[in-house]
Coordinates of N, CA and C in Angstrom, one line a residue:
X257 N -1.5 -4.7 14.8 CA -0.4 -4.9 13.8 C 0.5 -3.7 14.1
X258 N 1.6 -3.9 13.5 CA 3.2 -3.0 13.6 C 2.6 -2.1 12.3
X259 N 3.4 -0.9 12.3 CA 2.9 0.2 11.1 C 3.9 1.5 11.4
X260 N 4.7 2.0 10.1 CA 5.1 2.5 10.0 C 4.5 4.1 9.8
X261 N 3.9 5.0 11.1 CA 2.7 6.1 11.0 C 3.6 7.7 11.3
X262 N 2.5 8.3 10.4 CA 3.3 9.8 11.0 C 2.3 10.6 11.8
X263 N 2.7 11.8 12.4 CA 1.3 12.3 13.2 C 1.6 13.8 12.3
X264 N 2.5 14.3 12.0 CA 3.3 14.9 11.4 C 3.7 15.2 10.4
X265 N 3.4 15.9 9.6 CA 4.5 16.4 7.8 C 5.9 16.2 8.2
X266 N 6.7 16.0 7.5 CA 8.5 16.2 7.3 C 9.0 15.4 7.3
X267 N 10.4 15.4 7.6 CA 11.5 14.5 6.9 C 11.5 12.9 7.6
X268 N 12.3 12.2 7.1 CA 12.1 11.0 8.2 C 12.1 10.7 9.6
X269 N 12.6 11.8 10.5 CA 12.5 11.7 11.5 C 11.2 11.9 12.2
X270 N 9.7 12.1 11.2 CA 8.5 12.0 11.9 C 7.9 10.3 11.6
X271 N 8.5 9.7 11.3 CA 8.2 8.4 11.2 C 8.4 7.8 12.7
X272 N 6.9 6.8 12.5 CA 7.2 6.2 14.1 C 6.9 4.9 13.9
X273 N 7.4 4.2 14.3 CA 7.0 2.3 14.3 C 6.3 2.7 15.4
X274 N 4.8 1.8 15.0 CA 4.0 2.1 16.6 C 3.0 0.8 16.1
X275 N 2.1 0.5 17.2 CA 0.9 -0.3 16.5 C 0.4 0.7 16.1
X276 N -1.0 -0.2 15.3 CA -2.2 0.5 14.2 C -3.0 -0.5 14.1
X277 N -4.9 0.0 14.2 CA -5.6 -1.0 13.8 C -5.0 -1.9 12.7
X278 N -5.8 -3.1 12.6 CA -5.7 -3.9 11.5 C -6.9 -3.4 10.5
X279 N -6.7 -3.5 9.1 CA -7.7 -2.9 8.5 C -8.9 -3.9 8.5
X280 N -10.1 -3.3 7.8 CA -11.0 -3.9 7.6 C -11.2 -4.1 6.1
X281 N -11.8 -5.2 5.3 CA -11.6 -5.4 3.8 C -13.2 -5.3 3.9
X282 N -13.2 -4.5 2.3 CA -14.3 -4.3 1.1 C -14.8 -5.3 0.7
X283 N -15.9 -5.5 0.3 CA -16.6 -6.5 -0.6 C -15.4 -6.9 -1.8
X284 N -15.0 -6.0 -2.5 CA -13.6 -6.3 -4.0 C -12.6 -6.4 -3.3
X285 N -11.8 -6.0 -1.5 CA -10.6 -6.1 -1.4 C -9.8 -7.3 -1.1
X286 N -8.7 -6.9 -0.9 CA -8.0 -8.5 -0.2 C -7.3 -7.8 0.6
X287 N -7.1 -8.5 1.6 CA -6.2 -8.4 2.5 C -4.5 -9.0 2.8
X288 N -3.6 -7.8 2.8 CA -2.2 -8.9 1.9 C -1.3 -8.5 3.9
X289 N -0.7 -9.9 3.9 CA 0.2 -10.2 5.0 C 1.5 -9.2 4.1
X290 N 2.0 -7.7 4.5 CA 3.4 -7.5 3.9 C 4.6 -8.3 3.8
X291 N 5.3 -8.5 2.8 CA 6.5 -9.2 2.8 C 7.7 -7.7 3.1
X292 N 7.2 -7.2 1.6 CA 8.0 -6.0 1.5 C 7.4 -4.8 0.9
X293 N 8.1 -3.6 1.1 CA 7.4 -2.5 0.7 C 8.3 -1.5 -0.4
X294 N 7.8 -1.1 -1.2 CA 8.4 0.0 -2.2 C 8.3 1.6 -1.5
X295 N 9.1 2.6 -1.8 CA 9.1 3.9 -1.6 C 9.7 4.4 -3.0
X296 N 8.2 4.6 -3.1 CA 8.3 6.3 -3.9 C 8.6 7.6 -4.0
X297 N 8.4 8.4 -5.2 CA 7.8 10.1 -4.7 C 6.9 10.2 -4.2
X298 N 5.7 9.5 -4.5 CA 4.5 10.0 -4.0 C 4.5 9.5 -2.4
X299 N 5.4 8.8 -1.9 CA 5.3 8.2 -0.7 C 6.4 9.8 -0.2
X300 N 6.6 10.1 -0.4 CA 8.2 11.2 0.0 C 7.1 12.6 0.3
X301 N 6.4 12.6 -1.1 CA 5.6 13.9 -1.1 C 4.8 13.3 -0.1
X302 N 3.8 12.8 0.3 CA 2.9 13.2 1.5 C 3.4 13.1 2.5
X303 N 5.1 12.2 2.9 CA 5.5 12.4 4.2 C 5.7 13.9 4.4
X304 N 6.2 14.6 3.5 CA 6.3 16.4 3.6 C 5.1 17.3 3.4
X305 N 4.3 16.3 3.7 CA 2.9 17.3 3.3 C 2.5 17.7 2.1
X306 N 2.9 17.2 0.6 CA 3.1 17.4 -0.7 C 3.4 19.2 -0.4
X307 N 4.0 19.6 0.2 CA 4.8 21.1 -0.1 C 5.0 21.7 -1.1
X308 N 5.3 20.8 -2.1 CA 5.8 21.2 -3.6 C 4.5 21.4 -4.4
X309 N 3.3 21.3 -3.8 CA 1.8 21.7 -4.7 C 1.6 23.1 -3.8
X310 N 0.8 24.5 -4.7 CA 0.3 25.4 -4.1 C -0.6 24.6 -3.0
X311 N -0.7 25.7 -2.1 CA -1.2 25.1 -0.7 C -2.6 24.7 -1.1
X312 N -3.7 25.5 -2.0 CA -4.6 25.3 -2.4 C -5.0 23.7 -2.7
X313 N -4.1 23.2 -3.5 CA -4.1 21.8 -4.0 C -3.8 20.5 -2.8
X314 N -2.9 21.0 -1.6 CA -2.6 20.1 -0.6 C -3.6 19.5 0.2
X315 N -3.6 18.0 -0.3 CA -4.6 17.0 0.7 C -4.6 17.6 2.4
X316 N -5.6 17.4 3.2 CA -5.5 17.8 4.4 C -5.6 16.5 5.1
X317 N -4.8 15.5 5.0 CA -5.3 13.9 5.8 C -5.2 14.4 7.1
X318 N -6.3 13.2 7.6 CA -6.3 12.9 9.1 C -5.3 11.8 9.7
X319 N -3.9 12.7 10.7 CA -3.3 11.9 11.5 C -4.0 11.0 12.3
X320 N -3.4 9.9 12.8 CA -1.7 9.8 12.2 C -2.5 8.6 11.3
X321 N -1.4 8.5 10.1 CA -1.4 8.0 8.5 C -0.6 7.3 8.7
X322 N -0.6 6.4 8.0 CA 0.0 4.9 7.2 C 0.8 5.2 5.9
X323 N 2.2 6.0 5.3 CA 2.3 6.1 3.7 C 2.9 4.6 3.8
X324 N 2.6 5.1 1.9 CA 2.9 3.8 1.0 C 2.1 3.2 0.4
X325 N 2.1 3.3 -0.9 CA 1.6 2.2 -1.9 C 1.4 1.0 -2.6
X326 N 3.2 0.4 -2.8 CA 3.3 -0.5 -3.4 C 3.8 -1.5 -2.2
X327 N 3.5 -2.7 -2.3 CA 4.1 -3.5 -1.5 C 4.1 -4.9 -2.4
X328 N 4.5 -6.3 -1.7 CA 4.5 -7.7 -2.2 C 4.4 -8.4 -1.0
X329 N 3.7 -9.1 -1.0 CA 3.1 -10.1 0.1 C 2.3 -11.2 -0.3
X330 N 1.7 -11.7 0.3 CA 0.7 -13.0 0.4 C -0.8 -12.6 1.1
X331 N -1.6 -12.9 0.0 CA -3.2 -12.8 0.2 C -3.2 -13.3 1.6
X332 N -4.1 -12.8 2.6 CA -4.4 -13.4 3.9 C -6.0 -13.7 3.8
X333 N -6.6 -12.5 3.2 CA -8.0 -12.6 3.3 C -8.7 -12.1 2.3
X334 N -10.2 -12.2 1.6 CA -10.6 -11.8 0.5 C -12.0 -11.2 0.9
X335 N -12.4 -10.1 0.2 CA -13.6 -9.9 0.4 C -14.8 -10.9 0.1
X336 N -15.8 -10.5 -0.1 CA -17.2 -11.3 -0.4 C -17.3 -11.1 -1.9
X337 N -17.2 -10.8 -2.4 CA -17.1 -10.7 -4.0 C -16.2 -10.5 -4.7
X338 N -15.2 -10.4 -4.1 CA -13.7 -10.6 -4.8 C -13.5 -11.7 -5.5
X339 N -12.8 -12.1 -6.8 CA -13.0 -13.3 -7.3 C -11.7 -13.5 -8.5
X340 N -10.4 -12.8 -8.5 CA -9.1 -12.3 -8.8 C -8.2 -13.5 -8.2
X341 N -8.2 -13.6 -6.7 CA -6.8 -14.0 -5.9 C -7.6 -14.9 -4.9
X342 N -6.8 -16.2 -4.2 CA -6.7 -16.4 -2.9 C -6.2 -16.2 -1.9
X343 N -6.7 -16.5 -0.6 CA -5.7 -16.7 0.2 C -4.5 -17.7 0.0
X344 N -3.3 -17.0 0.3 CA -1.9 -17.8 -0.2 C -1.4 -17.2 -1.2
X345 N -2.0 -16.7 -1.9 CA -1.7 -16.5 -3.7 C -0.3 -15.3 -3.1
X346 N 1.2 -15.3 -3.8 CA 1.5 -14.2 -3.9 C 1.5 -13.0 -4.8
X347 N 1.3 -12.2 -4.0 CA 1.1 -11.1 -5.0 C 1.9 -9.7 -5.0
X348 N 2.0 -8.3 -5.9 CA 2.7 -7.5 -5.7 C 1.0 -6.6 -6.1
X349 N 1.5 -5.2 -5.5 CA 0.4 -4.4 -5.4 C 0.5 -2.6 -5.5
X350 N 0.1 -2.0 -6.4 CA -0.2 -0.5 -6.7 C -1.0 0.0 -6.0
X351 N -0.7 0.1 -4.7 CA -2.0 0.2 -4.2 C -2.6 2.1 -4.5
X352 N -3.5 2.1 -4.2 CA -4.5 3.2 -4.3 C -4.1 4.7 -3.2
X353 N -3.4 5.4 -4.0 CA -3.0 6.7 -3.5 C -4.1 7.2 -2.6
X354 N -5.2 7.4 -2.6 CA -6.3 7.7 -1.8 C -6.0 7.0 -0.7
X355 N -6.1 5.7 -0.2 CA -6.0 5.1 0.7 C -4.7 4.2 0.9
X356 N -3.4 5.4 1.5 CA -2.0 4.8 1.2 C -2.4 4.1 2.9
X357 N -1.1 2.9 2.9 CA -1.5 2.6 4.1 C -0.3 1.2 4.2
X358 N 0.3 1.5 3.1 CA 1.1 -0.1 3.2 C 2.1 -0.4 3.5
X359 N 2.8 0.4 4.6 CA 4.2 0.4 5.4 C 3.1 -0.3 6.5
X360 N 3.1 -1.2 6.5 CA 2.5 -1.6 7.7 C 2.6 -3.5 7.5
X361 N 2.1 -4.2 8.5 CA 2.0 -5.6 8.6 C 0.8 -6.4 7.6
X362 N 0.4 -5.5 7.3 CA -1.1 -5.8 6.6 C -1.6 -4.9 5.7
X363 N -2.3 -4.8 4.6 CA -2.9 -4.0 3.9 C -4.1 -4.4 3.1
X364 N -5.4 -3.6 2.8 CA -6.2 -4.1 2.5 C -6.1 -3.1 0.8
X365 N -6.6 -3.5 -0.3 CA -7.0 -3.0 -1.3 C -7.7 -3.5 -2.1
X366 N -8.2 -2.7 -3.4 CA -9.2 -3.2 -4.1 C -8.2 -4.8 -5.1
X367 N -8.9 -5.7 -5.2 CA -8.3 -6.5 -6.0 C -7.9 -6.2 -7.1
X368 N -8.5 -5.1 -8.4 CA -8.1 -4.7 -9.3 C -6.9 -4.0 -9.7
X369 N -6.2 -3.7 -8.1 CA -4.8 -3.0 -7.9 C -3.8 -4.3 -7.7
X370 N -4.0 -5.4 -7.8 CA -2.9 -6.3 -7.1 C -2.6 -7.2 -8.8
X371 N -1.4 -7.9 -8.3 CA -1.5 -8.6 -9.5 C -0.6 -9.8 -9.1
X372 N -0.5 -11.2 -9.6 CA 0.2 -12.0 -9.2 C 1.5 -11.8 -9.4
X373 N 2.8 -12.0 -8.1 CA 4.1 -11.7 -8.1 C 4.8 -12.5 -9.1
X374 N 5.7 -12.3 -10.0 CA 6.1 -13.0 -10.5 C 7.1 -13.6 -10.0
X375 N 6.8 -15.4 -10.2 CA 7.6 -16.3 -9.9 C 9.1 -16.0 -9.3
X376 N 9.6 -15.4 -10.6 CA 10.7 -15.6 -10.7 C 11.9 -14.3 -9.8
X377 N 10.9 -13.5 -9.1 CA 11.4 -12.2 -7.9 C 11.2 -12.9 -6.9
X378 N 12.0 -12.3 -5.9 CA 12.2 -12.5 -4.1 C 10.8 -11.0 -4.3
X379 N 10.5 -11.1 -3.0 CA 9.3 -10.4 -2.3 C 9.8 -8.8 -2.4
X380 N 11.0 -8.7 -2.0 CA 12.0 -7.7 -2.2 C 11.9 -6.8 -3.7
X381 N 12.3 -8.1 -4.4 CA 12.2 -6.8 -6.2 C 10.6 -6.8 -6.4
X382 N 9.6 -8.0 -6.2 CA 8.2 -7.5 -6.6 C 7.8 -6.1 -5.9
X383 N 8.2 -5.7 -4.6 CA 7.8 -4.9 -4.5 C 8.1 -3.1 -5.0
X384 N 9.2 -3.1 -5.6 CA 9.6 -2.5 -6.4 C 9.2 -2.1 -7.9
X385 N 8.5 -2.7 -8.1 CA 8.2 -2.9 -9.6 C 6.6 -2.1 -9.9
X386 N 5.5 -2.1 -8.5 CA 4.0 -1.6 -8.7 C 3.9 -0.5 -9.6
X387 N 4.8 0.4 -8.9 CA 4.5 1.8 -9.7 C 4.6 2.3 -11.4
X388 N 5.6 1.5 -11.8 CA 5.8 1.5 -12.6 C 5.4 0.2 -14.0
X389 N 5.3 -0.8 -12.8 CA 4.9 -2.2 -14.7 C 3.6 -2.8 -14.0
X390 N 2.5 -2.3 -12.8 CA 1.4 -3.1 -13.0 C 0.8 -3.7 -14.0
X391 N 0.6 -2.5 -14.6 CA -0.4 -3.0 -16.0 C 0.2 -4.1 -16.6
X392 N 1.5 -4.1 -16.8 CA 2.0 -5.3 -18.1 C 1.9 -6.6 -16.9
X393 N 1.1 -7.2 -15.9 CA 1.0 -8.0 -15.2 C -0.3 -9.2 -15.3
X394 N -0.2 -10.1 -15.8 CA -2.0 -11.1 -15.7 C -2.7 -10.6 -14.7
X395 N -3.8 -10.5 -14.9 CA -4.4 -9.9 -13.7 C -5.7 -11.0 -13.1
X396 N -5.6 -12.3 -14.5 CA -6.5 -13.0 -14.2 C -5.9 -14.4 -13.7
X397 N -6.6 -15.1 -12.9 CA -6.2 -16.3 -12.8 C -5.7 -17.6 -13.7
X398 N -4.5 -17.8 -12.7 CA -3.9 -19.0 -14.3 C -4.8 -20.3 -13.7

């Protein structure tokens, strides 16, 4: 898959379009084909190495990284005990700051982070929306 990765802290110019494995999915995760992707602060702060925390506090990830959290796409694949979404279903997603990864063609997360896109958005505004209104989202099947 295509993936937007850094090897590198700093400004946008350590961004690389490059390949990247495809991920592997969890027993709870799904696997979402990207439509589109949101950028955040927290996506801003780790491209800079979160700088703005005493050094003490600063994650040490292992290059090269995947940022990004929220995205909207379509289920591709589901874990073994997942039981939330199908394949097809669309969805928009908060994904899990521990494991950012969603500038990319594909992303895997826990199903409890995803939530069905609403109808009535292009792929474009759901992806916009994770960070801030997941919760107020059904999280169960209609």
């Amino acid at each position: 898959m295509k993936a937007v990765r850094l090897h590198v802290f700093g400004g946008p110019e350590v961004l690389t379009y490059e390949d990247a494995p495809r991920p592997d999915i969890g027993s709870v995760d799904v696997l979402v084909r990207v439509h589109a992707v949101g950028i955040n602060p927290p996506d801003l702060y780790l491209r800079d190495g979160y700088r703005a925390l005493p050094p003490e506090w600063r994650p040490q990830p292992n290059f090269p990284l995947i940022i990004g959290t929220d995205i909207s796409g379509v289920v591709e694949a589901i874990g073994d005990e997942a039981i939330l979404f199908a394949s097809g279903d669309e969805v928009s997603i908060a994904g899990d700051v521990t494991r950012p990864g969603c500038n990319a063609q594909y992303q895997w997360v826990d199903e409890r982070l995803v939530a069905r896109k609403p109808t009535t958005l292009d792929f474009a505004e759901a992806a916009a929306l994770p960070l801030t209104t997941i919760g107020s989202f059904p999280q169960t099947p209609e």
